[in-house]
PDB file of C-alpha atoms and ligand atoms in Angstrom:
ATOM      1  CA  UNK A   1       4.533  16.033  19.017  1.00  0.00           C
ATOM      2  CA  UNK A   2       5.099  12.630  20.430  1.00  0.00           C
ATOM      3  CA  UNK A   3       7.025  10.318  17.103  1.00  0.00           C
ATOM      4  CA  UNK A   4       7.407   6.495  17.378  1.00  0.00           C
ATOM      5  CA  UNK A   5       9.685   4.291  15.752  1.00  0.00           C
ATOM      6  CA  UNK A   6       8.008   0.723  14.714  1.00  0.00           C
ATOM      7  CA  UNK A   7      10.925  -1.211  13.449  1.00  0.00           C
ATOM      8  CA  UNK A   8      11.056  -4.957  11.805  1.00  0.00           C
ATOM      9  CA  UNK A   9      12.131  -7.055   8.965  1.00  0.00           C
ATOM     10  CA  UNK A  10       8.991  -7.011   7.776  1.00  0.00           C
ATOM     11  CA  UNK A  11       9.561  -9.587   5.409  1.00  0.00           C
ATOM     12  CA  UNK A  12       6.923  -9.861   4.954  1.00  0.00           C
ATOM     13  CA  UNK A  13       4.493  -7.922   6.377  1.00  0.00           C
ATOM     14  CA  UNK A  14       1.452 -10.094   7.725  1.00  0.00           C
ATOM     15  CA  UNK A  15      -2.159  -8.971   8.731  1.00  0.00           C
ATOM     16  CA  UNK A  16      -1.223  -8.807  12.184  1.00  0.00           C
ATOM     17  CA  UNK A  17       1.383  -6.276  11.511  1.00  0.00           C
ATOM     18  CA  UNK A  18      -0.461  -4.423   9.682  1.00  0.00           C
ATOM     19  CA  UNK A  19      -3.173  -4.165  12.378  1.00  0.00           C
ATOM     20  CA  UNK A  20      -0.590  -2.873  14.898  1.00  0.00           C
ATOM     21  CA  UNK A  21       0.374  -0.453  12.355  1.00  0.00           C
ATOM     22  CA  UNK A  22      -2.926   1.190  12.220  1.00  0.00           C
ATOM     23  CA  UNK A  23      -3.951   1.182  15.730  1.00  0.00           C
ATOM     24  CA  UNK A  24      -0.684   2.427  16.715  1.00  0.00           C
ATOM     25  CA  UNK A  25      -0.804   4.943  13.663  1.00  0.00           C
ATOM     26  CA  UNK A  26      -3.693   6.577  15.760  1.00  0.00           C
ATOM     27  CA  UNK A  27      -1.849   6.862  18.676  1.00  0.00           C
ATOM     28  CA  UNK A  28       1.163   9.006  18.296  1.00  0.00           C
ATOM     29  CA  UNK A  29       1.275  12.223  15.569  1.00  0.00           C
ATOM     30  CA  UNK A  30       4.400  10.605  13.636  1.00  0.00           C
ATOM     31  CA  UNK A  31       4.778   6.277  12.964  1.00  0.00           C
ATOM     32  CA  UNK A  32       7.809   5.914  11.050  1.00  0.00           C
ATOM     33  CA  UNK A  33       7.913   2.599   9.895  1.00  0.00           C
ATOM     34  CA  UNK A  34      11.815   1.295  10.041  1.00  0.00           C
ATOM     35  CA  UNK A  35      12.864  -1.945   7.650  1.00  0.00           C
ATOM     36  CA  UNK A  36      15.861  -3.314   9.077  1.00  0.00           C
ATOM     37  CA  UNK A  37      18.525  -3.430   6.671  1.00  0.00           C
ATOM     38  CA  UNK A  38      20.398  -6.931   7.549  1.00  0.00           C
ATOM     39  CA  UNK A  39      22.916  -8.098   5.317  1.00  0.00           C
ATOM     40  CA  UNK A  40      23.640 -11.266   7.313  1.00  0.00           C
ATOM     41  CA  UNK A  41      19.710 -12.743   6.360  1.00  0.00           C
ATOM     42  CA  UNK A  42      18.536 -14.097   2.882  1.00  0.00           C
ATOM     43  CA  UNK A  43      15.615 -12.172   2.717  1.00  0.00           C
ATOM     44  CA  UNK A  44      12.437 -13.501   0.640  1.00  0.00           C
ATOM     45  CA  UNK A  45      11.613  -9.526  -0.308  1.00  0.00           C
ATOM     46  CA  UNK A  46      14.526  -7.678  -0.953  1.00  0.00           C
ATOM     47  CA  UNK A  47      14.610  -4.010   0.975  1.00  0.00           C
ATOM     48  CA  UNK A  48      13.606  -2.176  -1.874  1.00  0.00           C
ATOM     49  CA  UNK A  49      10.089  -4.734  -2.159  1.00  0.00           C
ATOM     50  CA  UNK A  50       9.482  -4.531   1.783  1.00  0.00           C
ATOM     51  CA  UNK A  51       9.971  -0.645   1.600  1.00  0.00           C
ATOM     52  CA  UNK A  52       7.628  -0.120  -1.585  1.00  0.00           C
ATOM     53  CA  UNK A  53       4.938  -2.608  -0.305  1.00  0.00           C
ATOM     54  CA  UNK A  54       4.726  -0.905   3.415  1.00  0.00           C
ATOM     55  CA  UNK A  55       4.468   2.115   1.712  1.00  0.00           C
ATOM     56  CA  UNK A  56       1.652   1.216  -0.470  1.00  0.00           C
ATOM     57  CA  UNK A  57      -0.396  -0.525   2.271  1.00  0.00           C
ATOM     58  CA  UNK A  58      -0.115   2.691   4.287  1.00  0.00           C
ATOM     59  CA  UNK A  59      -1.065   5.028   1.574  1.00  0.00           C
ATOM     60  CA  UNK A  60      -4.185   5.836   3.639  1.00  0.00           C
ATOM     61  CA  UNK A  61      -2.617   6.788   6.934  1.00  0.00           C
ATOM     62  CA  UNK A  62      -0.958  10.386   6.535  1.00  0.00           C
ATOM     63  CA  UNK A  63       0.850  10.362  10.102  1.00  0.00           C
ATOM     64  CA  UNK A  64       2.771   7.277   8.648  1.00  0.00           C
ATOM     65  CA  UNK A  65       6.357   6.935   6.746  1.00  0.00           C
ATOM     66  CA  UNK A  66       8.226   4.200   5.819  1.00  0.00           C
ATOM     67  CA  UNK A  67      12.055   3.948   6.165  1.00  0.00           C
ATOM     68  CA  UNK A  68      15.143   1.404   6.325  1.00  0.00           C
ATOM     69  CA  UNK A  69      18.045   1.426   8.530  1.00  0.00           C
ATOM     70  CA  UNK A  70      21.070  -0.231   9.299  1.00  0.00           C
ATOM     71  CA  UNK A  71      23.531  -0.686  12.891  1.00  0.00           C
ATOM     72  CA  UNK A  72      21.474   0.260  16.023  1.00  0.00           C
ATOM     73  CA  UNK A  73      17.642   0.690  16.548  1.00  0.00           C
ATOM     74  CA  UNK A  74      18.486   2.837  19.399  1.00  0.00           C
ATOM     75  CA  UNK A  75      20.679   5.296  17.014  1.00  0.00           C
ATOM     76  CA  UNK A  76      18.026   5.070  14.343  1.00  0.00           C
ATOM     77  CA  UNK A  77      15.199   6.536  17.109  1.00  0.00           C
ATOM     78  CA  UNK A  78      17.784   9.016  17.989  1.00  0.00           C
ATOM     79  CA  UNK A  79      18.016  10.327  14.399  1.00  0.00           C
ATOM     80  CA  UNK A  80      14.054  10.087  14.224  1.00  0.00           C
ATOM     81  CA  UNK A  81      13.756  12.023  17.400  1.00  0.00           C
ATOM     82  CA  UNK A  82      11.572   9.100  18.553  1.00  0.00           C
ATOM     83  CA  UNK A  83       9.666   9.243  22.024  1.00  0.00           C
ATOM     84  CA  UNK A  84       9.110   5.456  21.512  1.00  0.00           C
ATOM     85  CA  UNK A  85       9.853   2.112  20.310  1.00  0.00           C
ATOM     86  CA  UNK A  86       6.435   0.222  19.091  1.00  0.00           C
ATOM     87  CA  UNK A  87       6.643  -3.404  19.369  1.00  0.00           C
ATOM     88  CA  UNK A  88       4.061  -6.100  19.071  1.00  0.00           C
ATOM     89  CA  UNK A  89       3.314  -8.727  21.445  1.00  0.00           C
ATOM     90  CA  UNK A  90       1.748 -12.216  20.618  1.00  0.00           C
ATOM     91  CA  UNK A  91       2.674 -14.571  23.139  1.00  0.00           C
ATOM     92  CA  UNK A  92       4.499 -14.557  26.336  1.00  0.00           C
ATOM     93  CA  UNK A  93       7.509 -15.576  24.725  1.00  0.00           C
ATOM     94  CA  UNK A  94       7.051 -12.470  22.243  1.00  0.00           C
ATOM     95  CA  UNK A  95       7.634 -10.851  25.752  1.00  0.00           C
ATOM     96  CA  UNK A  96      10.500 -12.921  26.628  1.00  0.00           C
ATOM     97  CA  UNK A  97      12.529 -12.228  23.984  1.00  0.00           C
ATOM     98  CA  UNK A  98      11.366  -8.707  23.599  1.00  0.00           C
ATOM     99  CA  UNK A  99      12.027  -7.155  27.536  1.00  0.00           C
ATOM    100  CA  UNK A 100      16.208  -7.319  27.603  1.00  0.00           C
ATOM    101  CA  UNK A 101      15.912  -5.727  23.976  1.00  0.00           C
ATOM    102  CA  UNK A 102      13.432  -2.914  25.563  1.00  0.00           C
ATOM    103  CA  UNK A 103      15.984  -2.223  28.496  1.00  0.00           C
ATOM    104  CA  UNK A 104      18.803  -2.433  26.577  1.00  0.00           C
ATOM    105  CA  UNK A 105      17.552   0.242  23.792  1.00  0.00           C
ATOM    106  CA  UNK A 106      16.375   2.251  27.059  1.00  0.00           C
ATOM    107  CA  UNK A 107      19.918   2.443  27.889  1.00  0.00           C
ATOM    108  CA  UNK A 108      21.552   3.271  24.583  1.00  0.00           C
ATOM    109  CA  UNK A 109      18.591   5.844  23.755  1.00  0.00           C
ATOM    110  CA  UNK A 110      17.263   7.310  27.087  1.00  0.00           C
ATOM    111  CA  UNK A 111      14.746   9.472  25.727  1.00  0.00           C
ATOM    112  CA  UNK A 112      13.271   6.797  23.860  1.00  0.00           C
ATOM    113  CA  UNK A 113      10.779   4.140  25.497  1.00  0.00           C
ATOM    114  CA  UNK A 114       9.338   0.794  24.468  1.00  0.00           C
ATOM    115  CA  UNK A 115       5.642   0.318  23.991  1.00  0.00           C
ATOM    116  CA  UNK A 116       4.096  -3.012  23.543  1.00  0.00           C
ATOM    117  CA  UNK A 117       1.062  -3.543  21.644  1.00  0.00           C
ATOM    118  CA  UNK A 118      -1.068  -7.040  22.268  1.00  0.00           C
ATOM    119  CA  UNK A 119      -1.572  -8.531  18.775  1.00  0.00           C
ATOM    120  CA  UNK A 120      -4.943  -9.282  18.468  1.00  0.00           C
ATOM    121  CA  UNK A 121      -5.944 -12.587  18.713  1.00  0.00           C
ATOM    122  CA  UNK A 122      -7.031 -13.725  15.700  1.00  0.00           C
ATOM    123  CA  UNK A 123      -3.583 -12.765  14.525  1.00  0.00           C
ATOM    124  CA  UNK A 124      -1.138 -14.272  17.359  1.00  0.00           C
ATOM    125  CA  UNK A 125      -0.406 -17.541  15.157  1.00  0.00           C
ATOM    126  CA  UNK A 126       1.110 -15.131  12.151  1.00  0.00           C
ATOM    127  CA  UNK A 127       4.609 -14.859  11.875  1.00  0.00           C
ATOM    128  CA  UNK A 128       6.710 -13.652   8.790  1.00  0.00           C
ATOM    129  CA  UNK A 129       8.622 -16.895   9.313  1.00  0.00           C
ATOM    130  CA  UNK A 130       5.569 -18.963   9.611  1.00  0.00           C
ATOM    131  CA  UNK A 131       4.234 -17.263   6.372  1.00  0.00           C
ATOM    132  CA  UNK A 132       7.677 -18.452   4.414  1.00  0.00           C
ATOM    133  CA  UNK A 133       7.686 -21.498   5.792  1.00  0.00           C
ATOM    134  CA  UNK A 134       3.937 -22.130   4.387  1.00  0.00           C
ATOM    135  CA  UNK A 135       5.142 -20.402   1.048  1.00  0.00           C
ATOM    136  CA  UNK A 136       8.420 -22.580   0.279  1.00  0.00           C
ATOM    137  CA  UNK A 137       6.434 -25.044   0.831  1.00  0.00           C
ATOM    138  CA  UNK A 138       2.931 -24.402  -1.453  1.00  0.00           C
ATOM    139  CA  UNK A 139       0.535 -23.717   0.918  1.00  0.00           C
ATOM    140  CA  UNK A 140      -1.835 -20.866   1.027  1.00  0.00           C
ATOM    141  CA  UNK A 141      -1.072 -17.780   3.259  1.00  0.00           C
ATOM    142  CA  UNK A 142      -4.271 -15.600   2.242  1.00  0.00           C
ATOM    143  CA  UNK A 143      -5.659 -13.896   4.644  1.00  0.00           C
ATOM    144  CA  UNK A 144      -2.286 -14.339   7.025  1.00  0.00           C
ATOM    145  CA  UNK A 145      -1.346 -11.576   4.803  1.00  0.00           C
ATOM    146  CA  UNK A 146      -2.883  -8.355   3.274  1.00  0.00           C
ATOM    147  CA  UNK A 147      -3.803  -8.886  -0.320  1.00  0.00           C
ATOM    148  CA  UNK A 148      -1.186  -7.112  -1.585  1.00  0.00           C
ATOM    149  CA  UNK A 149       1.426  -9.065  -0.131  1.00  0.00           C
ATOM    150  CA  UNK A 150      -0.151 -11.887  -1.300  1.00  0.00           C
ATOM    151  CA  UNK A 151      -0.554 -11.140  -4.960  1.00  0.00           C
ATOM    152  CA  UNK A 152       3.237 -10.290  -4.436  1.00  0.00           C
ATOM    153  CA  UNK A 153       3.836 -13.796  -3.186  1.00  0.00           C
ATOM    154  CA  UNK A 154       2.332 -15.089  -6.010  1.00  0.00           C
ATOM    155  CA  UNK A 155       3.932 -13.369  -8.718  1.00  0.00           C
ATOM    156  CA  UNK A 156       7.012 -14.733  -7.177  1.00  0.00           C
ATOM    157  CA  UNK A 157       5.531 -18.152  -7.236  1.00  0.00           C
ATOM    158  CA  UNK A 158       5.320 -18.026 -10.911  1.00  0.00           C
TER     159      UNK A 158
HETATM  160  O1  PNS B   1      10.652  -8.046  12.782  1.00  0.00           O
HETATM  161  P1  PNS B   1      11.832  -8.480  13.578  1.00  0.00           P
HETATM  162  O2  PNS B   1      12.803  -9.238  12.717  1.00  0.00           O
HETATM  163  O3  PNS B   1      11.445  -9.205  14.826  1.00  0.00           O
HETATM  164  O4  PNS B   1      12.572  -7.115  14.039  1.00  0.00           O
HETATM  165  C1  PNS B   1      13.736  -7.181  14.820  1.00  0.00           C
HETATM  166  C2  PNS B   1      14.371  -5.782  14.992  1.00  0.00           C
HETATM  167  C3  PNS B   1      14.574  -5.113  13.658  1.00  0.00           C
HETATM  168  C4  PNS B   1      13.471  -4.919  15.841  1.00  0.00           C
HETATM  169  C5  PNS B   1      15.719  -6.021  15.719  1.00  0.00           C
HETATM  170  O5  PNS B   1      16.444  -7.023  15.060  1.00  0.00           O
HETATM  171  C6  PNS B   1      16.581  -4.761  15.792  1.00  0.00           C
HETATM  172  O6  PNS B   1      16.282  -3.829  16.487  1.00  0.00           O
HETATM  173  N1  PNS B   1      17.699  -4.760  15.031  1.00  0.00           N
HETATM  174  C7  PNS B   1      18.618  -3.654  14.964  1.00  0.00           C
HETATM  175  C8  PNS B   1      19.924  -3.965  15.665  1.00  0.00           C
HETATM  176  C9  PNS B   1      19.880  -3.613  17.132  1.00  0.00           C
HETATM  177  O7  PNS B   1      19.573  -2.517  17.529  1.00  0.00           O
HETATM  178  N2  PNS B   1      20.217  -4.623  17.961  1.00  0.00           N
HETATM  179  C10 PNS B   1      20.324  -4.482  19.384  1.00  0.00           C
HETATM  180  C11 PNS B   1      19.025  -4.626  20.094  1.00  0.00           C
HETATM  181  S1  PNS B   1      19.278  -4.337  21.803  1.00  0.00           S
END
């Protein structure tokens, strides 16, 4: 049974994340999806909204769970018993940033590898910092979001 760990902040979760989700939900038997607990940031959703909404949108896919964690991604894999890390690429500087995390978690969690998904195009612009950004400051993020999400973001605009 081959298990993969797809960790973020997911805060929140945009239509390009959620397209990664299902196409790599169809790829291994077990996508546990792993909200980083991270005391340090001011989050827009708090953990318990991130966790609740990710499990929602993924009613539909029965190979996929939703958890948080806290400390080490590597550790958390561990515990999952994770053949690999899932991690979405939109630009080259996605990949930048994303390689010395890759060999790093390699070497803290040897059984577990990175994979890297290409975002698709029509979703490399979306970030969940882009998506505040456009929030805080009134503009519309339909459609850079899934429906839910942005109902959510609404509610919160009221
Ligand atoms: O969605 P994000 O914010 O880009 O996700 C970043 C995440 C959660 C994958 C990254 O911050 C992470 O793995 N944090 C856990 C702490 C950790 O393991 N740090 C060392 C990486 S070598």
């Amino acid at each position: 049974m081959r298990t993969a760990v797809f960790p973020g902040s997911f805060d929140p979760v945009t239509a390009g994340h959620m397209d990664l989700i299902v196409r790599s939900a169809g790829m291994f038997d077990k996508l546990v999806l792993s909200v980083l607990v991270n005391p340090g940031k001011n989050p827009l959703f708090s953990l318990e909204e991130r966790v609740d909404m990710l499990k929602e949108l993924t009613e539909g896919l029965c190979n996929v769970s939703v958890r948080s964690f806290t400390g080490l991604l590597a550790d958390f894999a561990e515990k999952e018993q994770a053949d690999v890390i899932v991690r979405g690429l939109r630009t080259p500087e996605d990949f930048a940033y994303e390689l010395p995390l890759a060999q790093a978690n390699r070497r803290l969690n040897q059984r577990a590898d990175t994979v890297f998904l290409a975002t698709a195009p029509e979703y490399s612009y979306i970030s969940s910092s882009g998506v505040k950004e456009i929030y805080r400051f009134g503009g519309s993020v339909e459609g850079m979001v899934p429906d839910l999400v942005y109902q959510r973001l609404c509610e919160k605009r009221r």
